[in-house]
DNA sequence: CGTACAGTTGATAGGTCTCAAGCCGCGTGG
DNA sequence: CCACGCGGCTTGAGACCTATCAACTGTACG
């Protein structure tokens, strides 16, 4: 339940709470990086408009999308603790962010109790989010992962005032797959399948959720898998 | 690299730092629970002797081992932020822990800067750990996962002064599988395979790492999979 | 209008799961 | 002390899901 709403970063209200600390705005063009692995980690960011993905590269050179950051969400909390970034943060569309220098944030946290608590909460939230992601990757099928992912996107977007049931996927099929531990072909197939089953309407990167209840059932594995090819006569009378 | 040393909780030195705050000791017998989901989350624990597993149950009723907590590691950091536990913490052997009430910890953190930083670090560490877990589940094969898991155990045990290359698995094959997103049969098969290949010596829950270099190669997918059946004559001269 | 890239779809291969049978170690009780 | 039974573990055969390889379509952009 509560483990499976997978938004990341702080809540909406957090943005306004720390508003006085914001030092400047940053713009990142589609495809450009906000920071690279190895860069000095000296600021925390909040997405104002746009979308950012953070990717990590493993020792063996494989890449994985760790998180998609939507408007209102926080990036780079780790810079309060570490000196360099481990991830690469890339803009999926032209994006503008608020920048708060991490030393300012740390200095202010000494005096302001609510801010301290907010930081703890944000970290805790991040840990929970990553744990839920691990649980998802550990035991969900491809269909369950994609259903969960779409519902999470829907929820987070609607929390920011966007339409809950019709939205644009800012990321490629490959990005989605990377985030969910799947290949792009599998993502594509399952989106098509969900479209065919009437759960979604998918046209390129436009997605409309047509049957949210059913999608939730799928996300919890309560439903036999959707038909792989066409349904056929399910079982003849012997 | 640094992403794949997967210890959880604070470092060794943390234990002593917060020693004055410790209010009492707790003992949990093998198989018993330290706390259940829904229980009030009002304390943070540090393992003194023994091993604890924390499990989460998803909305669909499936269970997953989130973390194994070895001596020196921290449990229940979330209680600084949340009022109830989401996980179940179970002892894998008779275990004794230090208990620090979370309100005491929070109160002290107001005055003691190093403690504050420690808490942030611990949270950040936890988030990183969970992220690495997600990356592992997202793209590693069963062999890579198990190699990574064994190396992580070895590293964490040796950090606490235990032997690095020969240790006892406190958890069942099923627990390992649950933690790694695999079934117990797969865990068993792969341990056997690694034994047969000379990387390990496995007898029941005793594990000895015989070829750490090779195990590291396997953990990074740099090696063609170990032979599935018996090694046979590796390759005859045609 | 053609190139390039993202996405779709098909056929096949491969890894892990499932189901099933047996083995082993250990605690219990005769 | 040994027989027994149970849970944890091993091993095998087959099915299933997802990856892989490949062809093709559509679409954005020069």
Short mmCIF file of C-alpha atoms (C1' of nucleotides) in Angstrom, two decimals:
data_model
loop_
_atom_site.label_atom_id
_atom_site.label_comp_id
_atom_site.label_asym_id
_atom_site.label_seq_id
_atom_site.Cartn_x
_atom_site.Cartn_y
_atom_site.Cartn_z
CA UNK A 1 0.00 0.00 0.00
CA UNK A 2 1.89 2.93 1.32
CA UNK A 3 4.99 1.14 0.19
CA UNK A 4 3.94 1.37 -3.36
CA UNK A 5 3.38 5.02 -3.97
CA UNK A 6 6.76 5.67 -5.40
CA UNK A 7 7.25 9.41 -5.61
CA UNK A 8 10.72 10.63 -4.82
CA UNK A 9 12.00 13.63 -2.94
CA UNK A 10 10.07 15.97 -0.78
CA UNK A 11 6.43 16.83 -0.86
CA UNK A 12 5.02 19.76 -2.69
CA UNK A 13 4.94 22.01 0.33
CA UNK A 14 8.65 21.59 0.85
CA UNK A 15 9.43 23.75 -2.07
CA UNK A 16 7.88 26.78 -0.48
CA UNK A 17 9.38 26.07 2.93
CA UNK A 18 12.89 26.39 1.73
CA UNK A 19 12.13 29.14 -0.73
CA UNK A 20 14.20 31.76 1.10
CA UNK A 21 17.28 29.59 0.74
CA UNK A 22 17.09 29.30 -2.98
CA UNK A 23 20.07 31.04 -4.42
CA UNK A 24 19.47 30.79 -8.10
CA UNK A 25 17.70 29.12 -10.93
CA UNK A 26 19.25 26.72 -13.37
CA UNK A 27 18.12 25.78 -16.83
CA UNK A 28 19.10 22.55 -18.53
CA UNK A 29 18.31 21.82 -22.15
CA UNK A 30 16.86 18.52 -23.29
CA UNK A 31 19.59 15.93 -23.41
CA UNK A 32 22.06 18.00 -21.42
CA UNK A 33 23.37 16.96 -18.02
CA UNK A 34 22.82 18.80 -14.77
CA UNK A 35 25.79 16.99 -13.31
CA UNK A 36 28.04 14.08 -14.13
CA UNK A 37 29.47 11.32 -11.98
CA UNK A 38 32.55 12.65 -10.25
CA UNK A 39 31.35 16.26 -10.27
CA UNK A 40 31.52 18.15 -7.01
CA UNK A 41 28.27 17.62 -5.10
CA UNK A 42 27.67 21.06 -3.63
CA UNK A 43 24.01 21.77 -4.23
CA UNK A 44 20.54 20.34 -3.91
CA UNK A 45 18.07 20.96 -6.72
CA UNK A 46 14.30 21.06 -7.00
CA UNK A 47 12.64 20.62 -10.37
CA UNK A 48 10.42 23.59 -11.28
CA UNK A 49 9.45 22.68 -14.80
CA UNK A 50 10.58 19.69 -16.80
CA UNK A 51 11.88 16.22 -16.08
CA UNK A 52 15.28 14.88 -15.06
CA UNK A 53 16.53 11.30 -15.02
CA UNK A 54 19.39 10.15 -12.82
CA UNK A 55 21.46 7.25 -14.08
CA UNK A 56 24.14 5.19 -12.46
CA UNK A 57 26.86 3.18 -14.13
CA UNK A 58 27.91 -0.04 -12.46
CA UNK A 59 31.42 -1.36 -12.09
CA UNK A 60 30.78 -3.55 -15.10
CA UNK A 61 29.81 -0.57 -17.23
CA UNK A 62 26.09 -1.17 -17.40
CA UNK A 63 23.73 1.76 -17.03
CA UNK A 64 20.51 2.05 -15.11
CA UNK A 65 18.00 4.83 -14.64
CA UNK A 66 17.67 5.23 -10.89
CA UNK A 67 14.91 7.83 -10.66
CA UNK A 68 12.79 10.09 -12.83
CA UNK A 69 12.40 13.47 -11.15
CA UNK A 70 9.15 15.28 -11.91
CA UNK A 71 8.25 18.89 -11.13
CA UNK A 72 8.36 19.52 -7.38
CA UNK A 73 10.78 16.73 -6.67
CA UNK A 74 14.25 16.97 -5.20
CA UNK A 75 17.57 15.98 -6.73
CA UNK A 76 20.95 15.55 -5.12
CA UNK A 77 20.18 15.21 -1.44
CA UNK A 78 23.32 13.10 -1.29
CA UNK A 79 25.38 16.28 -1.67
CA UNK A 80 24.69 16.98 2.00
CA UNK A 81 26.80 13.98 2.84
CA UNK A 82 29.10 13.26 -0.09
CA UNK A 83 31.57 15.39 -1.91
CA UNK A 84 31.04 14.03 -5.40
CA UNK A 85 28.09 12.75 -7.37
CA UNK A 86 27.81 9.07 -8.20
CA UNK A 87 25.01 9.58 -10.72
CA UNK A 88 24.53 11.40 -13.94
CA UNK A 89 21.49 13.71 -14.03
CA UNK A 90 20.13 14.33 -17.52
CA UNK A 91 17.24 16.47 -18.70
CA UNK A 92 14.51 14.61 -20.60
CA UNK A 93 13.10 17.93 -21.79
CA UNK A 94 14.08 21.54 -21.30
CA UNK A 95 14.03 21.88 -17.55
CA UNK A 96 14.37 24.62 -14.99
CA UNK A 97 15.38 24.00 -11.41
CA UNK A 98 15.96 25.77 -8.14
CA UNK A 99 19.46 25.49 -6.73
CA UNK A 100 20.25 25.52 -3.02
CA UNK A 101 23.93 25.33 -2.12
CA UNK A 102 24.35 22.42 0.24
CA UNK A 103 26.50 24.41 2.66
CA UNK A 104 23.73 27.01 2.97
CA UNK A 105 21.22 24.26 3.57
CA UNK A 106 23.40 22.66 6.21
CA UNK A 107 24.08 25.98 7.91
CA UNK A 108 20.41 26.87 8.05
CA UNK A 109 19.43 23.45 9.33
CA UNK A 110 21.44 24.15 12.47
CA UNK A 111 19.01 26.89 13.47
CA UNK A 112 15.73 25.86 11.93
CA UNK A 113 14.18 22.78 13.47
CA UNK A 114 11.45 22.25 10.87
CA UNK A 115 14.04 22.33 8.14
CA UNK A 116 16.09 19.71 9.97
CA UNK A 117 13.08 17.48 10.18
CA UNK A 118 12.32 18.06 6.54
CA UNK A 119 15.76 16.90 5.59
CA UNK A 120 15.45 13.75 7.64
CA UNK A 121 12.07 13.11 6.09
CA UNK A 122 13.40 13.66 2.63
CA UNK A 123 16.23 11.21 3.17
CA UNK A 124 13.94 8.69 4.73
CA UNK A 125 11.56 9.08 1.84
CA UNK A 126 14.35 8.49 -0.61
CA UNK A 127 15.44 5.35 1.20
CA UNK A 128 11.86 4.07 1.21
CA UNK A 129 11.49 4.85 -2.45
CA UNK A 130 14.62 2.93 -3.33
CA UNK A 131 13.56 0.05 -1.13
CA UNK A 132 10.21 -0.12 -2.88
CA UNK A 133 11.99 -0.08 -6.19
CA UNK A 134 14.09 -3.02 -5.04
CA UNK A 135 10.99 -4.90 -3.94
CA UNK A 136 9.41 -4.24 -7.30
CA UNK A 137 12.44 -5.48 -9.20
CA UNK A 138 12.73 -8.43 -6.87
CA UNK A 139 9.35 -9.97 -7.37
CA UNK A 140 7.14 -8.31 -9.92
CA UNK A 141 6.56 -9.48 -13.46
CA UNK A 142 7.04 -7.11 -16.37
CA UNK A 143 3.32 -6.33 -16.47
CA UNK A 144 3.15 -5.58 -12.79
CA UNK A 145 6.18 -3.30 -13.02
CA UNK A 146 4.79 -1.29 -15.88
CA UNK A 147 1.37 -0.99 -14.31
CA UNK A 148 3.00 0.17 -11.07
CA UNK A 149 5.19 2.61 -12.93
CA UNK A 150 2.29 4.19 -14.81
CA UNK A 151 0.22 4.51 -11.65
CA UNK A 152 3.13 6.09 -9.84
CA UNK A 153 3.63 8.60 -12.63
CA UNK A 154 -0.06 9.37 -12.66
CA UNK A 155 -0.15 9.92 -8.93
CA UNK A 156 2.90 12.13 -8.83
CA UNK A 157 1.76 14.21 -11.78
CA UNK A 158 -1.70 14.72 -10.37
CA UNK A 159 -0.15 15.75 -7.04
CA UNK A 160 1.43 18.60 -8.96
CA UNK A 161 -1.81 19.58 -10.62
CA UNK A 162 -1.40 17.78 -13.91
CA UNK A 163 -4.02 15.49 -15.36
CA UNK A 164 -3.95 12.12 -13.63
CA UNK A 165 -5.28 9.98 -16.45
CA UNK A 166 -3.65 11.37 -19.54
CA UNK A 167 -0.05 12.38 -19.77
CA UNK A 168 3.08 12.39 -21.84
CA UNK A 169 5.92 9.99 -21.19
CA UNK A 170 8.93 12.23 -21.19
CA UNK A 171 11.30 9.28 -21.35
CA UNK A 172 12.03 6.71 -24.06
CA UNK A 173 10.99 3.08 -23.89
CA UNK A 174 14.60 2.29 -23.23
CA UNK A 175 14.69 4.61 -20.22
CA UNK A 176 11.54 3.04 -18.84
CA UNK A 177 12.99 -0.40 -19.37
CA UNK A 178 16.24 0.55 -17.72
CA UNK A 179 14.38 1.90 -14.72
CA UNK A 180 12.24 -1.22 -14.44
CA UNK A 181 14.85 -3.84 -15.19
CA UNK A 182 13.38 -4.67 -18.61
CA UNK A 183 14.39 -4.32 -22.25
CA UNK A 184 12.77 -1.73 -24.45
CA UNK A 185 11.10 -4.36 -26.58
CA UNK A 186 9.39 -5.80 -23.53
CA UNK A 187 8.17 -2.36 -22.49
CA UNK A 188 6.81 -1.77 -25.95
CA UNK A 189 5.08 -5.13 -26.13
CA UNK A 190 3.41 -4.72 -22.78
CA UNK A 191 2.23 -1.22 -23.49
CA UNK A 192 0.71 -2.55 -26.69
CA UNK A 193 -0.86 -5.43 -24.83
CA UNK A 194 -2.36 -3.11 -22.25
CA UNK A 195 -3.64 -0.96 -25.05
CA UNK A 196 -5.23 -3.96 -26.74
CA UNK A 197 -6.83 -5.01 -23.46
CA UNK A 198 -8.42 -1.60 -23.06
CA UNK A 199 -6.48 -0.56 -19.97
CA UNK A 200 -4.67 2.22 -21.77
CA UNK A 201 -4.69 4.23 -24.91
CA UNK A 202 -1.09 4.53 -26.08
CA UNK A 203 -0.03 6.62 -29.01
CA UNK A 204 3.71 7.15 -29.13
CA UNK A 205 4.49 8.85 -25.82
CA UNK A 206 0.93 9.85 -25.07
CA UNK A 207 -0.69 7.63 -22.51
CA UNK A 208 -4.26 7.70 -21.27
CA UNK A 209 -5.33 5.48 -18.42
CA UNK A 210 -8.71 4.08 -19.39
CA UNK A 211 -9.28 1.52 -16.65
CA UNK A 212 -7.46 2.49 -13.50
CA UNK A 213 -9.02 -0.24 -11.38
CA UNK A 214 -7.88 -2.94 -13.72
CA UNK A 215 -4.45 -1.36 -13.91
CA UNK A 216 -4.22 -1.50 -10.14
CA UNK A 217 -5.20 -5.14 -10.19
CA UNK A 218 -2.51 -5.85 -12.71
CA UNK A 219 0.04 -3.95 -10.63
CA UNK A 220 -0.68 -6.27 -7.75
CA UNK A 221 -0.56 -9.44 -9.77
CA UNK A 222 -4.20 -10.17 -9.01
CA UNK A 223 -4.96 -10.78 -12.61
CA UNK A 224 -3.95 -13.57 -14.93
CA UNK A 225 -1.58 -12.12 -17.47
CA UNK A 226 -3.15 -10.30 -20.33
CA UNK A 227 -3.39 -12.34 -23.53
CA UNK A 228 -0.05 -12.52 -25.29
CA UNK A 229 -1.32 -12.88 -28.80
CA UNK A 230 -5.00 -12.65 -29.62
CA UNK A 231 -7.28 -14.28 -27.00
CA UNK A 232 -8.45 -17.21 -29.13
CA UNK A 233 -11.06 -19.55 -27.76
CA UNK A 234 -9.75 -19.76 -24.17
CA UNK A 235 -10.46 -23.39 -23.58
CA UNK A 236 -12.57 -25.68 -25.69
CA UNK A 237 -14.95 -28.11 -24.05
CA UNK A 238 -12.42 -30.87 -24.42
CA UNK B 1 32.78 0.21 -7.23
CA UNK B 2 31.81 2.23 -4.26
CA UNK B 3 28.24 1.54 -5.27
CA UNK B 4 28.69 -2.08 -4.70
CA UNK B 5 29.93 -2.40 -1.23
CA UNK B 6 26.56 -3.01 0.27
CA UNK B 7 26.82 -2.74 4.02
CA UNK B 8 23.87 -1.15 5.73
CA UNK B 9 23.64 1.19 8.64
CA UNK B 10 26.41 3.13 10.25
CA UNK B 11 30.08 2.41 10.42
CA UNK B 12 31.69 0.66 13.27
CA UNK B 13 32.80 3.81 14.99
CA UNK B 14 29.20 5.00 15.18
CA UNK B 15 28.37 2.52 17.81
CA UNK B 16 30.77 4.04 20.29
CA UNK B 17 29.80 7.59 19.39
CA UNK B 18 26.26 7.17 20.51
CA UNK B 19 27.10 4.90 23.40
CA UNK B 20 26.02 7.41 26.07
CA UNK B 21 22.52 7.46 24.60
CA UNK B 22 21.97 3.76 24.79
CA UNK B 23 19.19 3.14 27.26
CA UNK B 24 19.06 -0.59 27.43
CA UNK B 25 19.87 -3.87 25.87
CA UNK B 26 17.44 -6.15 24.10
CA UNK B 27 17.69 -9.86 23.46
CA UNK B 28 15.75 -11.61 20.73
CA UNK B 29 15.72 -15.37 20.37
CA UNK B 30 16.19 -17.10 17.05
CA UNK B 31 13.00 -16.91 15.05
CA UNK B 32 11.42 -14.25 17.24
CA UNK B 33 10.57 -10.78 16.01
CA UNK B 34 12.10 -7.54 17.25
CA UNK B 35 9.12 -5.67 15.85
CA UNK B 36 6.20 -6.28 13.54
CA UNK B 37 4.65 -4.17 10.83
CA UNK B 38 2.28 -1.71 12.45
CA UNK B 39 4.20 -1.62 15.73
CA UNK B 40 5.02 1.79 17.16
CA UNK B 41 8.39 2.89 15.79
CA UNK B 42 9.97 4.54 18.80
CA UNK B 43 13.52 3.25 18.91
CA UNK B 44 16.61 2.70 16.85
CA UNK B 45 18.60 -0.49 17.37
CA UNK B 46 22.17 -1.53 16.82
CA UNK B 47 23.06 -5.20 16.54
CA UNK B 48 25.63 -6.25 19.14
CA UNK B 49 25.75 -9.98 18.54
CA UNK B 50 23.65 -11.96 16.12
CA UNK B 51 21.81 -11.34 12.88
CA UNK B 52 18.45 -9.76 12.08
CA UNK B 53 16.50 -9.82 8.83
CA UNK B 54 13.93 -7.19 7.94
CA UNK B 55 11.08 -8.27 5.67
CA UNK B 56 8.39 -6.33 3.93
CA UNK B 57 5.06 -7.59 2.70
CA UNK B 58 3.67 -6.06 -0.46
CA UNK B 59 0.11 -5.09 -1.14
CA UNK B 60 -0.30 -8.36 -2.99
CA UNK B 61 0.86 -10.35 0.02
CA UNK B 62 4.27 -11.38 -1.21
CA UNK B 63 7.21 -11.21 1.13
CA UNK B 64 10.72 -9.97 0.58
CA UNK B 65 13.80 -9.77 2.75
CA UNK B 66 14.90 -6.16 2.57
CA UNK B 67 18.13 -6.26 4.55
CA UNK B 68 20.25 -8.57 6.64
CA UNK B 69 21.64 -6.71 9.64
CA UNK B 70 24.99 -7.94 10.88
CA UNK B 71 26.75 -7.03 14.13
CA UNK B 72 27.48 -3.31 14.26
CA UNK B 73 24.70 -2.36 11.91
CA UNK B 74 21.70 -0.17 12.58
CA UNK B 75 18.01 -1.09 12.42
CA UNK B 76 14.98 1.14 12.43
CA UNK B 77 16.33 4.52 11.44
CA UNK B 78 12.90 5.12 9.95
CA UNK B 79 11.53 5.49 13.47
CA UNK B 80 13.01 9.00 13.52
CA UNK B 81 10.52 9.96 10.87
CA UNK B 82 7.63 7.52 10.99
CA UNK B 83 5.34 6.46 13.78
CA UNK B 84 4.92 2.81 12.82
CA UNK B 85 7.14 0.17 11.32
CA UNK B 86 6.47 -1.05 7.81
CA UNK B 87 8.79 -4.03 8.13
CA UNK B 88 9.05 -7.11 10.28
CA UNK B 89 12.44 -7.60 11.96
CA UNK B 90 13.23 -11.22 12.79
CA UNK B 91 16.25 -12.77 14.49
CA UNK B 92 18.11 -15.36 12.43
CA UNK B 93 19.95 -16.49 15.57
CA UNK B 94 19.85 -15.45 19.19
CA UNK B 95 20.67 -11.79 19.01
CA UNK B 96 21.37 -8.95 21.38
CA UNK B 97 20.93 -5.32 20.49
CA UNK B 98 21.36 -1.83 21.88
CA UNK B 99 18.21 0.23 22.05
CA UNK B 100 18.13 4.01 21.71
CA UNK B 101 14.74 5.64 22.07
CA UNK B 102 14.15 7.73 19.00
CA UNK B 103 12.97 10.75 20.99
CA UNK B 104 16.22 10.72 22.96
CA UNK B 105 18.16 10.50 19.73
CA UNK B 106 16.21 13.36 18.22
CA UNK B 107 16.57 15.49 21.34
CA UNK B 108 20.32 14.95 21.52
CA UNK B 109 20.76 15.64 17.85
CA UNK B 110 19.57 19.19 18.44
CA UNK B 111 22.64 19.94 20.52
CA UNK B 112 25.30 17.66 19.13
CA UNK B 113 26.43 18.54 15.64
CA UNK B 114 28.46 15.38 14.98
CA UNK B 115 25.48 13.26 15.91
CA UNK B 116 23.31 15.20 13.49
CA UNK B 117 25.77 14.58 10.73
CA UNK B 118 25.94 10.94 11.64
CA UNK B 119 22.22 10.61 11.28
CA UNK B 120 22.24 12.25 7.89
CA UNK B 121 25.06 9.97 6.86
CA UNK B 122 23.26 6.92 8.10
CA UNK B 123 20.14 7.81 6.18
CA UNK B 124 22.10 8.60 3.08
CA UNK B 125 23.92 5.33 3.44
CA UNK B 126 20.66 3.48 3.70
CA UNK B 127 19.30 5.16 0.59
CA UNK B 128 22.45 4.30 -1.31
CA UNK B 129 22.32 0.74 -0.11
CA UNK B 130 18.75 0.34 -1.29
CA UNK B 131 19.57 1.96 -4.59
CA UNK B 132 22.43 -0.45 -5.14
CA UNK B 133 20.11 -3.28 -4.32
CA UNK B 134 17.70 -2.01 -6.95
CA UNK B 135 20.48 -1.78 -9.50
CA UNK B 136 21.52 -5.31 -8.68
CA UNK B 137 17.99 -6.64 -9.07
CA UNK B 138 17.51 -4.61 -12.21
CA UNK B 139 20.35 -5.95 -14.25
CA UNK B 140 22.34 -8.73 -12.70
CA UNK B 141 22.02 -12.41 -13.47
CA UNK B 142 21.50 -14.89 -10.67
CA UNK B 143 25.20 -15.71 -10.58
CA UNK B 144 26.21 -12.08 -10.39
CA UNK B 145 23.74 -11.46 -7.58
CA UNK B 146 24.98 -14.32 -5.49
CA UNK B 147 28.61 -13.49 -6.05
CA UNK B 148 27.88 -9.88 -5.07
CA UNK B 149 25.95 -11.00 -2.02
CA UNK B 150 28.71 -13.27 -0.78
CA UNK B 151 31.36 -10.61 -1.29
CA UNK B 152 29.23 -8.09 0.55
CA UNK B 153 28.76 -10.45 3.47
CA UNK B 154 32.46 -11.18 3.54
CA UNK B 155 33.36 -7.51 3.53
CA UNK B 156 30.91 -6.57 6.24
CA UNK B 157 31.90 -9.47 8.47
CA UNK B 158 35.59 -8.77 8.13
CA UNK B 159 34.93 -5.11 8.95
CA UNK B 160 33.65 -6.39 12.29
CA UNK B 161 36.66 -8.56 12.87
CA UNK B 162 35.29 -11.86 11.64
CA UNK B 163 37.06 -14.04 9.12
CA UNK B 164 36.62 -12.67 5.63
CA UNK B 165 36.91 -15.90 3.68
CA UNK B 166 35.07 -18.42 5.76
CA UNK B 167 31.77 -17.80 7.43
CA UNK B 168 28.39 -19.16 8.31
CA UNK B 169 25.27 -18.17 6.41
CA UNK B 170 22.85 -17.32 9.16
CA UNK B 171 19.93 -17.24 6.73
CA UNK B 172 18.20 -19.99 4.76
CA UNK B 173 18.44 -20.41 1.01
CA UNK B 174 14.93 -19.09 0.83
CA UNK B 175 15.90 -15.92 2.69
CA UNK B 176 18.84 -15.38 0.38
CA UNK B 177 16.62 -15.91 -2.63
CA UNK B 178 14.01 -13.54 -1.32
CA UNK B 179 16.64 -10.88 -0.76
CA UNK B 180 18.09 -11.35 -4.24
CA UNK B 181 14.90 -11.80 -6.22
CA UNK B 182 15.51 -15.51 -6.80
CA UNK B 183 13.92 -18.80 -5.78
CA UNK B 184 15.63 -21.02 -3.26
CA UNK B 185 16.25 -23.71 -5.84
CA UNK B 186 18.15 -21.23 -7.98
CA UNK B 187 20.27 -20.14 -5.01
CA UNK B 188 21.05 -23.73 -4.21
CA UNK B 189 21.94 -24.60 -7.78
CA UNK B 190 24.25 -21.64 -8.16
CA UNK B 191 26.02 -22.25 -4.88
CA UNK B 192 26.59 -25.82 -6.02
CA UNK B 193 27.83 -24.61 -9.37
CA UNK B 194 30.25 -22.19 -7.74
CA UNK B 195 31.41 -24.98 -5.49
CA UNK B 196 31.97 -27.23 -8.47
CA UNK B 197 33.91 -24.50 -10.24
CA UNK B 198 36.22 -24.13 -7.27
CA UNK B 199 35.19 -20.59 -6.33
CA UNK B 200 33.70 -21.70 -3.05
CA UNK B 201 33.54 -24.56 -0.66
CA UNK B 202 29.95 -24.93 0.45
CA UNK B 203 28.83 -27.34 3.10
CA UNK B 204 25.34 -26.64 4.35
CA UNK B 205 25.55 -23.09 5.68
CA UNK B 206 29.31 -22.99 5.88
CA UNK B 207 30.88 -21.06 3.07
CA UNK B 208 34.55 -20.60 2.30
CA UNK B 209 35.63 -18.26 -0.45
CA UNK B 210 38.41 -20.04 -2.30
CA UNK B 211 38.91 -17.75 -5.27
CA UNK B 212 37.97 -14.21 -4.43
CA UNK B 213 39.30 -12.75 -7.66
CA UNK B 214 37.19 -15.05 -9.74
CA UNK B 215 34.19 -14.37 -7.56
CA UNK B 216 34.65 -10.66 -8.17
CA UNK B 217 34.83 -11.27 -11.88
CA UNK B 218 31.62 -13.24 -11.72
CA UNK B 219 29.95 -10.50 -9.69
CA UNK B 220 30.70 -8.07 -12.47
CA UNK B 221 29.55 -10.33 -15.26
CA UNK B 222 33.02 -10.40 -16.75
CA UNK B 223 32.97 -14.12 -17.00
CA UNK B 224 30.98 -16.48 -19.19
CA UNK B 225 28.55 -18.34 -17.00
CA UNK B 226 29.88 -21.27 -15.10
CA UNK B 227 29.07 -24.64 -16.63
CA UNK B 228 25.50 -25.66 -15.89
CA UNK B 229 26.03 -29.38 -15.64
CA UNK B 230 29.34 -31.03 -14.81
CA UNK B 231 32.47 -29.35 -16.13
CA UNK B 232 33.41 -32.29 -18.38
CA UNK B 233 36.58 -32.09 -20.40
CA UNK B 234 36.53 -28.33 -20.86
CA UNK B 235 37.44 -28.34 -24.51
CA UNK B 236 39.00 -31.19 -26.40
CA UNK B 237 41.46 -30.48 -29.13
CA UNK B 238 38.72 -30.95 -31.64
"C1'" DC C 1 12.56 13.63 -49.81
"C1'" DG C 2 15.77 10.88 -47.46
"C1'" DT C 3 18.22 9.88 -43.38
"C1'" DA C 4 18.22 8.78 -38.48
"C1'" DC C 5 16.24 7.43 -34.55
"C1'" DA C 6 12.29 5.65 -31.73
"C1'" DG C 7 9.07 2.31 -31.57
"C1'" DT C 8 6.58 -1.99 -33.04
"C1'" DT C 9 6.32 -6.73 -33.97
"C1'" DG C 10 7.90 -11.56 -34.94
"C1'" DA C 11 10.77 -15.79 -34.23
"C1'" DT C 12 13.89 -17.91 -31.42
"C1'" DA C 13 16.97 -18.66 -27.56
"C1'" DG C 14 18.00 -18.66 -22.89
"C1'" DG C 15 17.61 -17.99 -17.88
"C1'" DT C 16 14.88 -18.74 -14.07
"C1'" DC C 17 10.69 -20.73 -12.14
"C1'" DT C 18 7.80 -24.57 -11.20
"C1'" DC C 19 6.83 -29.04 -9.88
"C1'" DA C 20 8.62 -33.13 -8.15
"C1'" DA C 21 11.55 -36.47 -6.13
"C1'" DG C 22 15.00 -37.59 -3.06
"C1'" DC C 23 18.76 -36.47 0.44
"C1'" DC C 24 20.66 -34.81 4.57
"C1'" DG C 25 21.07 -33.24 9.30
"C1'" DC C 26 19.11 -32.67 13.55
"C1'" DG C 27 15.98 -32.86 17.40
"C1'" DT C 28 12.58 -35.84 19.60
"C1'" DG C 29 11.03 -39.71 21.79
"C1'" DG C 30 10.93 -44.55 22.38
"C1'" DC D 1 21.35 -45.23 21.87
"C1'" DC D 2 18.94 -45.46 17.85
"C1'" DA D 3 14.58 -44.93 15.02
"C1'" DC D 4 11.82 -41.62 13.38
"C1'" DG D 5 10.10 -37.38 11.36
"C1'" DC D 6 10.50 -32.85 9.92
"C1'" DG D 7 12.50 -28.86 7.71
"C1'" DG D 8 16.11 -27.35 4.95
"C1'" DC D 9 18.59 -28.46 1.01
"C1'" DT D 10 19.80 -30.62 -3.51
"C1'" DT D 11 18.90 -32.09 -8.06
"C1'" DG D 12 16.19 -33.10 -12.30
"C1'" DA D 13 12.80 -32.18 -16.19
"C1'" DG D 14 9.86 -29.18 -18.27
"C1'" DA D 15 7.29 -24.76 -18.76
"C1'" DC D 16 7.21 -19.93 -18.76
"C1'" DC D 17 8.73 -15.28 -19.19
"C1'" DT D 18 11.86 -12.15 -20.90
"C1'" DA D 19 15.99 -11.29 -23.80
"C1'" DT D 20 17.94 -11.41 -28.19
"C1'" DC D 21 18.18 -10.83 -33.01
"C1'" DA D 22 16.04 -9.03 -36.84
"C1'" DA D 23 12.86 -6.82 -39.96
"C1'" DC D 24 9.81 -3.25 -40.54
"C1'" DT D 25 7.10 1.12 -39.60
"C1'" DG D 26 6.50 5.64 -38.37
"C1'" DT D 27 8.09 10.12 -37.40
"C1'" DA D 28 11.07 14.15 -36.69
"C1'" DC D 29 14.28 16.85 -38.93
"C1'" DG D 30 17.65 18.46 -42.22
#
